[in-house]
Amino acid sequence: MLNIGIIGVSEGNGHPFSFSAIVNGYDDEGLRQSGWKVIYDYVRERHPSEFGFDGVQVSHVWTQEPEQTRRLQAACNIPRAVEHWSDLKDAVDAVILARDDHERHAEMALPLLEAGLPVFVDKPLSLDSEDLRRFRPYLEDGQLMSCSGLRYARELDEARAHIGSYGALRCVRGAVVLGWEKYAIHLLEAVSTVLPSVPVSVAPVPAEHESVAITMSDGTLFQLDALGDVPKTFQVDFWGTDRRSTHEITDNFTAFRRTLWEFVEMIRTGVPAIDPAETLRLMQVLRAGRRALQERRPVSLDNIEAA
């Protein structure tokens, strides 16, 4: 049995519940009482065959709040809790760090990685160049994976498979809720799996919300808007010379299940699930965008220190 430990929680992030439920299944009353109605609602719509991975369980959990830990155990059938996250080093075979407070990722993930455990780190990995340098060897060795689940969004399957049918791409637009630092990565990941080009620069767009224009290496314009407090929005639009399409991404369950499948495969094979250079490049885009928005000027990725 592959035993996985899960670390949570951070404000507004229900991934410890959704990820654990996908692996372990869930207790209906426990998840209903967890405080995560949106997760409860969408997992209830899934068939039992869609839960679980052969020979894998989330066996241990730690959160900074004992009551939250108990709710997570009750909701997602997690048998054991540990007193401190570092105790997972001696208790499990791998760890999911299901917190998106990226400022603490290195503090928690690096000791686990140094102990030899495969680790999945919730998005974004880090916006600190020194932390990224320390993470890089583990990405390259197939011990560390970090991404948004929208990298594997079902709604983009057709576009990924047939991007050539668009002809010459003219423009890509993405819109997402909340702010740049934590939520732009969702659409950066999603679009990176579709486009054949990579970002080279980021420029601010005048708006009341955080909006940027990303120039891709083939000249395609990718405008990304982090809209702040608006109704749930994860949308991508593609315009080419031969066709256009709109994709509203709503199926979190499938995106998360695919992400977890990729992590389990990485654990079993030792092969990176994602090209390490791509993960690090997307962190560069986040850092370039942050600087562009703060300084109100275009920023080239060449001017952002690489890991």
Backbone as numpy.savetxt, mean C-alpha at the origin, in Angstrom:
# Nx Ny Nz CAx CAy CAz Cx Cy Cz
2.96 -24.90 9.16 2.12 -23.70 9.16 3.00 -22.45 9.16
2.70 -21.53 8.27 3.38 -20.24 8.22 2.64 -19.28 9.15
3.28 -18.92 10.23 2.67 -18.04 11.23 3.11 -16.60 10.98
2.13 -15.72 10.83 2.38 -14.31 10.56 1.90 -13.49 11.76
2.72 -12.53 12.16 2.33 -11.57 13.18 1.88 -10.29 12.53
0.92 -9.62 13.14 0.45 -8.34 12.60 0.60 -7.26 13.64
1.09 -6.09 13.18 1.28 -4.92 14.04 0.30 -3.84 13.60
-0.45 -3.30 14.52 -1.37 -2.18 14.26 -1.38 -1.32 15.51
-2.09 -0.24 15.54 -2.90 0.39 14.53 -2.39 1.82 14.37
-2.79 2.50 13.30 -2.57 3.94 13.19 -3.90 4.58 12.84
-4.02 5.85 13.15 -5.31 6.53 13.06 -5.90 6.44 11.65
-7.16 6.02 11.60 -7.87 5.99 10.34 -7.53 4.83 9.43
-6.68 3.89 9.89 -6.22 2.80 9.03 -6.75 1.48 9.56
-7.66 0.86 8.83 -8.25 -0.40 9.24 -7.57 -1.63 8.69
-6.41 -1.47 8.09 -5.75 -2.60 7.44 -5.45 -3.78 8.38
-5.13 -3.55 9.66 -4.95 -4.73 10.52 -6.18 -5.64 10.53
-7.37 -5.05 10.47 -8.60 -5.83 10.47 -8.85 -6.47 9.11
-8.72 -5.70 8.04 -9.02 -6.27 6.72 -8.00 -7.33 6.33
-6.71 -7.07 6.56 -5.70 -8.05 6.19 -5.87 -9.34 7.00
-6.07 -9.19 8.31 -6.20 -10.38 9.15 -7.43 -11.18 8.80
-8.53 -10.50 8.49 -9.76 -11.20 8.11 -9.58 -11.98 6.82
-8.85 -11.42 5.88 -8.64 -12.11 4.60 -7.82 -13.38 4.80
-6.86 -13.34 5.70 -6.02 -14.51 5.95 -6.73 -15.54 6.84
-7.34 -15.08 7.92 -7.88 -15.98 8.94 -9.36 -16.26 8.82
-10.07 -15.50 7.97 -11.51 -15.47 8.11 -11.87 -14.54 9.26
-13.16 -14.43 9.56 -13.56 -13.47 10.58 -14.74 -14.00 11.38
-14.85 -13.46 12.57 -16.01 -13.72 13.42 -17.04 -12.63 13.18
-18.25 -13.00 12.79 -19.23 -12.00 12.37 -19.49 -10.98 13.47
-19.78 -11.44 14.66 -20.09 -10.51 15.74 -18.85 -9.71 16.14
-17.71 -10.36 16.17 -16.48 -9.65 16.54 -16.15 -8.54 15.57
-16.27 -8.80 14.27 -15.95 -7.77 13.29 -17.03 -6.69 13.28
-18.28 -7.08 13.49 -19.35 -6.09 13.53 -19.14 -5.11 14.67
-18.58 -5.58 15.77 -18.36 -4.74 16.94 -16.99 -4.05 16.93
-16.22 -4.24 15.87 -14.84 -3.75 15.86 -14.71 -2.25 15.69
-15.76 -1.61 15.18 -15.67 -0.19 14.86 -15.32 0.08 13.42
-15.16 -0.99 12.62 -14.81 -0.82 11.21 -15.96 -1.32 10.33
-17.03 -0.53 10.30 -18.23 -0.92 9.57 -17.95 -1.12 8.08
-17.12 -0.26 7.50 -16.85 -0.37 6.07 -16.19 -1.71 5.75
-15.29 -2.18 6.63 -14.65 -3.47 6.42 -15.65 -4.60 6.64
-16.42 -4.50 7.71 -17.45 -5.50 7.98 -18.40 -5.64 6.80
-18.81 -4.52 6.22 -19.76 -4.55 5.11 -19.19 -5.24 3.88
-17.92 -4.94 3.54 -17.44 -5.54 2.30 -16.98 -6.98 2.47
-16.51 -7.39 3.64 -16.13 -8.81 3.77 -17.37 -9.70 3.82
-18.48 -9.18 4.32 -19.71 -9.97 4.37 -20.24 -10.33 2.98
-19.81 -9.57 1.98 -20.27 -9.82 0.62 -19.45 -10.90 -0.10
-18.40 -11.38 0.54 -17.50 -12.32 -0.14 -17.86 -13.77 0.19
-17.55 -14.64 -0.76 -17.79 -16.07 -0.60 -16.72 -16.66 0.32
-17.06 -17.68 1.13 -16.05 -18.28 2.03 -14.79 -18.76 1.31
-14.91 -19.14 0.04 -13.74 -19.63 -0.69 -12.69 -18.55 -0.91
-13.07 -17.29 -0.72 -12.15 -16.19 -0.99 -11.28 -15.85 0.23
-11.48 -16.53 1.34 -10.70 -16.26 2.54 -9.65 -17.34 2.73
-8.49 -16.94 3.25 -7.49 -17.90 3.65 -6.50 -18.26 2.56
-5.32 -18.72 3.00 -4.25 -19.22 2.14 -3.78 -20.54 2.77
-3.56 -21.54 1.95 -3.17 -22.85 2.49 -1.92 -22.73 3.36
-2.03 -23.25 4.58 -0.87 -23.30 5.46 -0.42 -21.97 6.00
-1.30 -20.98 6.05 -0.94 -19.64 6.51 -1.97 -19.17 7.54
-1.49 -18.56 8.61 -2.41 -17.93 9.56 -1.76 -16.69 10.17
-2.60 -15.70 10.52 -2.15 -14.62 11.39 -2.31 -15.15 12.80
-1.19 -15.44 13.43 -1.21 -16.15 14.72 -0.97 -15.25 15.92
-0.35 -14.09 15.71 -0.01 -13.19 16.81 -0.31 -11.74 16.40
-0.60 -10.93 17.40 -0.91 -9.52 17.14 -0.34 -8.66 18.25
0.04 -7.43 17.86 0.35 -6.38 18.83 -0.24 -5.08 18.33
-0.91 -4.36 19.21 -1.21 -2.95 18.98 -0.84 -2.20 20.25
-0.77 -0.89 20.14 -0.38 -0.07 21.30 -1.52 0.09 22.30
-2.72 -0.40 21.96 -3.87 -0.26 22.84 -4.44 -1.64 23.14
-4.38 -2.11 24.40 -4.85 -3.45 24.74 -6.28 -3.72 24.31
-7.18 -2.74 24.43 -8.56 -2.97 24.03 -8.66 -3.16 22.52
-7.87 -2.37 21.77 -7.85 -2.54 20.32 -7.31 -3.92 19.95
-6.29 -4.37 20.67 -5.75 -5.70 20.43 -6.82 -6.76 20.65
-7.58 -6.63 21.72 -8.64 -7.61 22.00 -9.71 -7.59 20.90
-10.05 -6.41 20.43 -11.05 -6.32 19.35 -10.54 -6.98 18.08
-9.26 -6.78 17.78 -8.68 -7.38 16.58 -8.64 -8.90 16.69
-8.28 -9.40 17.87 -8.28 -10.84 18.07 -9.67 -11.42 17.91
-10.67 -10.76 18.50 -12.04 -11.26 18.45 -12.61 -11.20 17.05
-12.27 -10.16 16.30 -12.82 -9.98 14.96 -12.22 -10.95 13.96
-10.92 -11.27 14.13 -10.19 -11.97 13.07 -9.57 -13.28 13.53
-10.06 -13.84 14.59 -9.66 -15.18 15.03 -8.14 -15.30 15.23
-7.55 -14.29 15.85 -6.11 -14.31 16.10 -5.88 -14.87 17.50
-5.23 -16.00 17.63 -5.19 -16.68 18.92 -4.33 -16.03 19.99
-3.24 -15.32 19.61 -2.30 -14.86 20.62 -1.92 -13.39 20.40
-1.68 -12.72 21.52 -1.17 -11.35 21.52 0.19 -11.34 22.21
1.03 -10.38 21.84 2.32 -10.22 22.50 2.32 -8.88 23.23
3.18 -8.77 24.25 3.20 -7.57 25.08 3.89 -6.40 24.39
4.83 -6.69 23.49 5.54 -5.64 22.77 5.79 -6.13 21.36
5.76 -5.21 20.40 5.91 -5.64 19.01 7.21 -6.40 18.78
8.26 -6.05 19.51 9.54 -6.73 19.29 9.49 -8.20 19.69
8.51 -8.58 20.51 8.37 -9.99 20.90 8.02 -10.88 19.71
7.54 -10.27 18.64 7.21 -11.05 17.45 8.44 -11.72 16.84
9.61 -11.18 17.10 10.84 -11.75 16.53 10.99 -13.22 16.84
10.55 -13.62 18.03 10.73 -15.01 18.47 9.44 -15.82 18.40
8.39 -15.23 17.83 7.09 -15.89 17.88 6.53 -16.29 16.52
6.98 -15.64 15.45 6.34 -15.86 14.14 7.39 -16.04 13.04
6.90 -16.35 11.85 7.77 -16.56 10.69 7.88 -15.32 9.81
6.93 -14.39 9.93 6.90 -13.18 9.11 5.99 -12.18 9.81
6.08 -10.91 9.40 5.31 -9.85 10.05 4.69 -8.93 9.01
3.45 -8.53 9.27 2.79 -7.46 8.52 2.74 -6.24 9.43
3.43 -5.18 9.05 3.39 -3.91 9.77 2.27 -3.08 9.15
1.06 -3.22 9.71 -0.14 -2.66 9.09 -0.45 -1.28 9.69
0.53 -0.39 9.61 0.37 0.99 10.06 0.91 1.90 8.98
0.20 3.00 8.72 0.67 3.91 7.68 1.31 5.18 8.23
1.69 5.17 9.52 2.47 6.28 10.06 3.95 6.04 9.69
4.29 6.46 8.49 5.58 6.10 7.89 6.76 6.57 8.71
6.56 7.56 9.55 7.66 8.06 10.37 8.18 7.00 11.34
7.36 6.00 11.66 7.75 4.96 12.62 8.10 3.63 11.95
8.04 3.58 10.64 8.26 2.30 9.96 9.67 1.75 10.19
10.67 2.60 10.09 12.04 2.10 10.26 12.25 1.60 11.68
11.74 2.34 12.65 11.89 1.97 14.06 11.35 0.57 14.32
10.24 0.23 13.70 9.61 -1.07 13.96 10.09 -2.15 12.99
10.21 -1.83 11.72 10.50 -2.86 10.72 11.95 -3.32 10.74
12.88 -2.39 10.92 14.30 -2.77 10.79 14.74 -3.83 11.80
14.36 -3.73 13.08 14.76 -4.81 14.00 14.20 -6.18 13.60
13.02 -6.20 13.05 12.43 -7.46 12.60 13.16 -8.00 11.37
13.49 -7.10 10.45 14.25 -7.50 9.26 15.64 -7.99 9.66
16.27 -7.29 10.58 17.62 -7.68 11.02 17.59 -9.04 11.72
16.43 -9.40 12.28 16.28 -10.71 12.90 16.00 -11.81 11.89
15.88 -11.42 10.61 15.70 -12.40 9.55 14.27 -12.64 9.12
13.32 -11.87 9.66 11.92 -12.09 9.32 11.54 -11.37 8.03
10.80 -12.00 7.13 10.18 -11.26 6.02 9.13 -10.31 6.60
9.05 -9.11 6.03 8.15 -8.09 6.56 7.42 -7.40 5.41
6.11 -7.23 5.59 5.34 -6.35 4.72 5.09 -5.07 5.48
5.41 -3.92 4.87 5.21 -2.62 5.49 4.13 -1.88 4.71
3.11 -1.42 5.43 2.03 -0.68 4.79 2.56 0.59 4.15
1.84 1.06 3.17 2.24 2.26 2.43 2.14 3.51 3.30
2.95 4.55 3.00 4.17 4.50 2.21 5.33 3.98 3.06
6.30 3.38 2.43 7.41 2.77 3.16 8.12 3.78 4.05
8.60 4.87 3.46 9.25 5.94 4.21 9.48 7.12 3.28
9.47 8.30 3.85 9.84 9.50 3.10 11.17 10.07 3.58
11.90 9.26 4.32 13.20 9.67 4.84 14.30 8.95 4.07
15.23 9.69 3.51 16.24 9.10 2.63 17.14 8.11 3.37
17.49 8.40 4.62 18.34 7.48 5.37 17.60 6.19 5.67
16.33 6.28 6.05 15.54 5.07 6.28 15.47 4.23 5.01
15.28 4.88 3.88 15.17 4.14 2.62 16.48 3.46 2.27
17.61 4.10 2.56 18.91 3.45 2.33 19.03 2.18 3.17
18.53 2.24 4.38 18.61 1.06 5.26 17.62 -0.03 4.81
16.53 0.37 4.24 15.55 -0.61 3.76 15.98 -1.28 2.45
16.77 -0.57 1.66 17.06 -1.04 0.31 17.60 -2.48 0.22
18.57 -2.89 1.03 19.08 -4.26 0.90 18.00 -5.32 1.13
17.06 -5.03 2.01 16.01 -5.99 2.31 15.00 -6.07 1.16
14.75 -4.94 0.50 13.92 -4.97 -0.71 14.59 -5.83 -1.79
15.88 -5.62 -1.95 16.62 -6.33 -3.01 16.76 -7.82 -2.72
16.78 -8.18 -1.43 16.95 -9.59 -1.06 15.64 -10.35 -0.98
14.53 -9.70 -1.28 13.24 -10.39 -1.21 12.80 -10.68 0.21
13.18 -9.80 1.13 12.77 -9.96 2.53 11.75 -8.90 2.93
11.67 -7.82 2.16 10.80 -6.70 2.48 9.92 -6.37 1.28
8.64 -6.17 1.55 7.67 -5.74 0.54 6.88 -4.57 1.11
6.64 -3.56 0.29 5.83 -2.42 0.72 5.12 -1.85 -0.49
3.81 -1.64 -0.35 3.05 -1.07 -1.45 1.65 -0.72 -0.97
0.92 -0.03 -1.81 -0.53 0.10 -1.66 -1.19 -1.09 -2.33
-2.30 -1.55 -1.75 -3.04 -2.63 -2.38 -3.56 -2.26 -3.76
-3.69 -0.96 -4.05 -4.21 -0.56 -5.35 -3.25 -0.89 -6.49
-2.03 -1.25 -6.16 -1.11 -1.79 -7.18 -1.75 -2.98 -7.89
-2.60 -3.72 -7.17 -3.21 -4.93 -7.70 -4.71 -4.77 -7.93
-5.16 -3.52 -8.11 -6.60 -3.25 -8.26 -7.18 -4.02 -9.43
-8.24 -4.76 -9.15 -8.94 -5.54 -10.18 -9.48 -4.64 -11.30
-9.88 -3.43 -10.94 -10.50 -2.53 -11.91 -9.53 -2.09 -13.01
-8.23 -2.29 -12.81 -7.24 -1.89 -13.81 -6.70 -3.08 -14.61
-7.25 -4.27 -14.39 -6.73 -5.46 -15.09 -6.78 -5.29 -16.60
-7.90 -4.81 -17.12 -8.05 -4.69 -18.58 -7.08 -3.66 -19.13
-6.92 -2.54 -18.45 -5.99 -1.51 -18.92 -4.55 -2.03 -18.90
-4.18 -2.78 -17.85 -2.83 -3.34 -17.79 -2.58 -4.27 -18.97
-3.55 -5.10 -19.27 -3.37 -6.11 -20.31 -3.38 -5.52 -21.71
-4.01 -4.35 -21.88 -4.23 -3.82 -23.23 -3.83 -2.35 -23.33
-2.79 -1.93 -22.63 -2.41 -0.53 -22.66 -2.02 -0.10 -24.07
-1.52 -1.02 -24.88 -1.17 -0.67 -26.26 -2.34 -0.24 -27.09
-3.55 -0.64 -26.70 -4.74 -0.30 -27.48 -5.13 1.17 -27.35
-4.51 1.89 -26.42 -4.83 3.31 -26.25 -4.14 4.18 -27.29
-3.19 3.62 -28.04 -2.40 4.43 -28.94 -1.39 5.23 -28.14
-1.13 6.44 -28.58 -0.21 7.32 -27.84 -0.96 7.93 -26.67
-0.47 7.70 -25.47 -1.12 8.26 -24.29 -0.87 9.77 -24.23
-1.93 10.49 -24.02 -1.84 11.94 -23.91 -1.87 12.41 -22.47
-2.74 11.78 -21.67 -2.95 12.28 -20.33 -3.50 11.17 -19.44
-3.07 11.18 -18.19 -3.62 10.31 -17.15 -4.02 11.22 -16.00
-5.18 10.95 -15.43 -5.59 11.73 -14.26 -6.01 10.79 -13.15
-5.63 11.15 -11.94 -6.02 10.37 -10.77 -6.54 11.29 -9.69
-7.57 10.82 -8.98 -8.13 11.59 -7.87 -8.29 10.66 -6.68
-7.92 11.17 -5.50 -7.93 10.36 -4.29 -8.34 11.24 -3.12
-8.88 10.61 -2.09 -9.26 11.34 -0.89 -8.02 11.79 -0.10
-8.27 12.72 0.81 -7.30 13.14 1.83 -6.02 13.73 1.22
-4.85 13.49 1.87 -3.67 14.26 1.53 -2.62 13.52 0.75
-1.61 14.28 0.33 -0.56 13.77 -0.55 0.28 12.69 0.10
0.78 12.91 1.31 1.82 12.03 1.87 1.36 10.60 2.04
0.13 10.38 2.51 -0.33 9.02 2.79 -1.22 8.45 1.71
-1.87 9.30 0.91 -2.88 8.77 -0.01 -2.50 8.86 -1.49
-1.58 9.73 -1.86 -1.16 9.77 -3.26 -0.54 8.44 -3.70
0.11 7.75 -2.76 0.77 6.49 -3.10 -0.21 5.47 -3.66
-1.48 5.52 -3.25 -2.46 4.59 -3.79 -2.51 4.67 -5.32
-2.60 5.89 -5.83 -2.74 6.03 -7.28 -1.39 5.99 -7.99
-0.32 6.39 -7.32 1.00 6.20 -7.92 1.27 4.72 -8.16
0.95 3.89 -7.19 1.12 2.44 -7.34 0.22 1.91 -8.45
-1.04 2.31 -8.43 -1.99 1.80 -9.42 -1.55 2.13 -10.83
-1.19 3.39 -11.06 -0.82 3.82 -12.42 0.51 3.22 -12.84
1.42 3.01 -11.88 2.74 2.47 -12.24 2.64 1.08 -12.86
1.58 0.34 -12.54 1.42 -1.01 -13.09 0.82 -1.00 -14.49
0.36 0.17 -14.93 -0.29 0.28 -16.24 0.61 0.95 -17.26
1.24 2.05 -16.88 2.01 2.84 -17.85 3.37 2.22 -18.13
3.83 2.32 -19.38 5.15 1.80 -19.71 6.29 2.75 -19.36
5.97 3.96 -18.89 6.97 4.98 -18.59 7.06 5.20 -17.09
8.03 6.01 -16.66 8.25 6.28 -15.23 8.26 7.79 -15.00
7.94 8.23 -13.78 7.96 9.67 -13.48 9.36 10.24 -13.52
9.46 11.50 -14.01 10.75 12.18 -14.02 10.71 13.53 -13.30
9.52 14.14 -13.18 9.44 15.42 -12.46 8.03 15.63 -11.95
7.92 16.50 -10.96 6.64 16.81 -10.33 6.53 18.33 -10.21
5.37 18.87 -10.62 5.14 20.31 -10.52 3.81 20.56 -9.83
3.74 21.61 -8.99 2.47 21.91 -8.32 1.46 22.50 -9.30
0.20 22.20 -9.07 -0.90 22.78 -9.84 -1.69 23.68 -8.90
-1.93 24.94 -9.26 -2.68 25.82 -8.36 -4.08 25.28 -8.09
-4.38 25.04 -6.84 -5.69 24.51 -6.44 -5.83 24.66 -4.94
-7.07 24.56 -4.45 -7.29 24.63 -3.01 -6.87 23.34 -2.32
-6.81 22.24 -3.07 -6.34 20.97 -2.54 -4.92 20.72 -3.06
-4.33 19.59 -2.66 -2.98 19.24 -3.12 -3.06 18.60 -4.50
-2.55 19.29 -5.49 -2.63 18.85 -6.87 -1.27 19.00 -7.53
-0.85 17.96 -8.27 0.44 18.02 -8.95 0.31 17.49 -10.37
1.23 17.93 -11.21 1.38 17.41 -12.57 2.70 16.66 -12.62
2.61 15.36 -12.90 3.79 14.50 -12.98 4.11 14.27 -14.44
5.32 14.60 -14.85 5.77 14.32 -16.21 6.43 12.95 -16.25
5.96 12.11 -17.17 6.50 10.77 -17.30 7.65 10.78 -18.31
8.43 9.73 -18.32 9.63 9.69 -19.16 9.33 9.70 -20.65
8.11 9.33 -21.05 7.75 9.40 -22.46 6.96 10.66 -22.80
6.87 11.59 -21.85 6.17 12.85 -22.07 4.72 12.84 -21.65
4.17 11.70 -21.27 2.79 11.64 -20.82 2.60 12.50 -19.57
1.49 13.22 -19.50 1.14 14.00 -18.33 0.28 13.15 -17.40
0.65 13.11 -16.13 -0.14 12.41 -15.11 -0.48 13.44 -14.04
-1.74 13.88 -14.03 -2.18 14.82 -13.00 -2.82 14.05 -11.86
-2.35 14.33 -10.65 -2.83 13.61 -9.47 -3.35 14.62 -8.45
-4.60 14.43 -8.04 -5.25 15.33 -7.11 -5.58 14.60 -5.81
-5.02 15.08 -4.69 -5.40 14.61 -3.36 -6.42 15.62 -2.84
-7.69 15.22 -2.83 -8.80 16.16 -2.74 -9.17 16.56 -1.31
-8.53 15.97 -0.32 -8.88 16.31 1.05 -10.12 15.55 1.51
-10.93 16.20 2.34 -12.12 15.56 2.91 -13.27 15.62 1.92
-13.39 14.58 1.12 -14.46 14.44 0.14 -15.00 13.01 0.25
-16.14 12.71 -0.38 -16.60 11.32 -0.40 -15.53 10.39 -0.96
-15.57 9.13 -0.53 -14.56 8.15 -0.93 -14.29 8.21 -2.44
-13.03 8.44 -2.79 -12.64 8.60 -4.19 -11.30 7.94 -4.43
-11.28 6.96 -5.33 -10.05 6.38 -5.86 -10.32 6.15 -7.34
-9.95 7.09 -8.17 -10.32 7.03 -9.59 -9.14 7.36 -10.48
-9.05 6.64 -11.59 -8.00 6.86 -12.58 -8.65 6.95 -13.96
-8.21 7.92 -14.77 -8.68 8.09 -16.14 -7.48 8.08 -17.09
-7.63 7.40 -18.21 -6.59 7.35 -19.24 -7.15 7.92 -20.55
-6.37 8.77 -21.19 -6.72 9.28 -22.52 -5.58 8.95 -23.48
-5.90 8.27 -24.58 -4.94 8.01 -25.63 -5.48 8.47 -26.96
-4.68 8.35 -28.00 -5.13 8.78 -29.33 -6.17 7.84 -29.91
-6.26 6.60 -29.40 -7.20 5.63 -29.96 -8.36 5.28 -29.04
-8.22 5.50 -27.74 -9.32 5.19 -26.81 -9.09 5.88 -25.49
-10.13 5.91 -24.68 -10.03 6.45 -23.33 -10.81 5.54 -22.40
-10.52 5.64 -21.10 -11.26 4.83 -20.13 -11.24 5.48 -18.76
-12.25 5.17 -17.97 -12.37 5.65 -16.60 -12.49 4.45 -15.68
-11.77 4.50 -14.57 -11.74 3.37 -13.64 -11.95 3.87 -12.23
-13.09 3.57 -11.64 -13.33 3.87 -10.23 -12.98 2.62 -9.43
-12.03 2.74 -8.54 -11.51 1.59 -7.81 -12.26 1.47 -6.48
-13.01 0.39 -6.34 -13.85 0.20 -5.15 -13.64 -1.14 -4.47
-13.03 -2.11 -5.15 -12.93 -3.46 -4.63 -11.67 -3.62 -3.78
-11.75 -3.12 -2.55 -10.60 -3.22 -1.65 -10.26 -4.66 -1.34
-11.26 -5.50 -1.17 -11.01 -6.88 -0.77 -10.08 -7.58 -1.76
-10.39 -7.50 -3.05 -9.56 -8.18 -4.04 -8.16 -7.58 -4.08
-8.07 -6.26 -4.00 -6.74 -5.62 -4.01 -5.90 -6.09 -2.83
-6.51 -6.17 -1.65 -5.77 -6.60 -0.47 -5.44 -8.08 -0.54
-6.37 -8.90 -1.01 -6.09 -10.34 -1.11 -4.93 -10.59 -2.08
-4.91 -9.91 -3.21 -3.80 -10.06 -4.15 -2.48 -9.62 -3.52
-2.52 -8.53 -2.77 -1.31 -8.04 -2.09 -0.78 -9.10 -1.14
-1.66 -9.67 -0.34 -1.25 -10.69 0.63 -0.75 -11.94 -0.07
-1.36 -12.31 -1.20 -0.88 -13.46 -1.97 0.56 -13.21 -2.42
0.82 -12.00 -2.90 2.18 -11.67 -3.35 3.17 -11.72 -2.19
2.75 -11.26 -1.02 3.64 -11.31 0.15 3.94 -12.76 0.54
2.93 -13.60 0.57 3.14 -15.01 0.91 4.07 -15.67 -0.11
3.90 -15.36 -1.39 4.81 -15.91 -2.41 6.24 -15.44 -2.19
6.40 -14.17 -1.81 7.75 -13.67 -1.53 8.38 -14.40 -0.36
7.58 -14.65 0.68 8.09 -15.40 1.84 8.57 -16.78 1.39
7.79 -17.43 0.56 8.08 -18.81 0.18 9.22 -18.92 -0.82
9.38 -17.91 -1.68 10.39 -18.01 -2.74 11.63 -17.18 -2.49
11.52 -16.12 -1.68 12.64 -15.20 -1.48 12.87 -14.28 -2.66
11.94 -14.26 -3.61 12.05 -13.38 -4.78 11.24 -12.12 -4.53
11.81 -10.92 -4.75 11.04 -9.70 -4.51 9.72 -9.70 -5.28
8.65 -9.31 -4.59 7.35 -9.25 -5.24 7.25 -8.07 -6.20
7.99 -7.03 -5.91 7.99 -5.79 -6.70 9.44 -5.42 -6.96
9.72 -4.92 -8.15 11.07 -4.46 -8.45 11.48 -3.43 -7.39
12.55 -3.69 -6.64 12.95 -2.74 -5.59 13.16 -1.33 -6.11
13.68 -1.20 -7.33 13.91 0.13 -7.89 12.59 0.89 -8.05
11.52 0.16 -8.35 10.23 0.83 -8.51 9.70 1.33 -7.16
9.79 0.49 -6.14 9.35 0.93 -4.81 10.11 2.18 -4.39
11.42 2.20 -4.58 12.22 3.35 -4.17 11.93 4.57 -5.04
11.67 4.35 -6.33 11.33 5.47 -7.21 10.01 6.12 -6.79
9.03 5.32 -6.41 7.76 5.89 -5.98 7.92 6.69 -4.69
8.82 6.27 -3.82 9.11 7.09 -2.64 9.78 8.41 -3.04
10.60 8.37 -4.09 11.16 9.62 -4.62 10.07 10.55 -5.13
9.07 9.98 -5.81 7.96 10.80 -6.32 7.22 11.45 -5.16
6.95 10.69 -4.11 6.28 11.27 -2.95 7.08 12.41 -2.35
8.39 12.22 -2.25 9.24 13.27 -1.67 9.33 14.47 -2.59
9.41 14.23 -3.91 9.44 15.33 -4.87 8.13 16.10 -4.84
7.01 15.38 -4.73 5.72 16.04 -4.66 5.57 16.87 -3.41
6.04 16.34 -2.30 6.00 17.11 -1.05 6.78 18.41 -1.19
7.97 18.33 -1.77 8.78 19.54 -1.94 8.12 20.50 -2.92
7.59 19.97 -4.01 6.93 20.82 -5.01 5.75 21.57 -4.40
4.97 20.89 -3.57 3.82 21.53 -2.95 4.25 22.55 -1.90
5.30 22.24 -1.15 5.77 23.16 -0.12 6.41 24.41 -0.71
7.21 24.21 -1.76 7.99 25.31 -2.32 7.34 25.95 -3.54
6.23 25.36 -3.99 5.46 25.88 -5.13 6.32 26.04 -6.37
7.06 24.99 -6.69 7.90 25.01 -7.88 8.07 23.58 -8.39
8.41 23.41 -9.68 8.66 22.06 -10.21 9.90 21.45 -9.57
9.87 20.14 -9.38 11.00 19.42 -8.78 11.30 18.19 -9.64
12.54 18.08 -10.08 12.98 16.92 -10.84 13.35 15.80 -9.89
13.03 14.57 -10.27 13.45 13.43 -9.44 14.96 13.34 -9.36
15.66 13.88 -10.35 17.13 13.89 -10.30 17.65 14.70 -9.13
16.82 15.60 -8.61 17.23 16.45 -7.49 16.76 15.92 -6.14
16.16 14.73 -6.15 15.73 14.08 -4.92 16.68 12.94 -4.64
17.31 12.98 -3.50 18.31 11.97 -3.16 17.70 10.57 -3.24
18.34 9.69 -3.99 17.89 8.32 -4.09 18.41 7.51 -2.92
17.73 6.40 -2.63 18.17 5.54 -1.53 19.42 4.79 -1.93
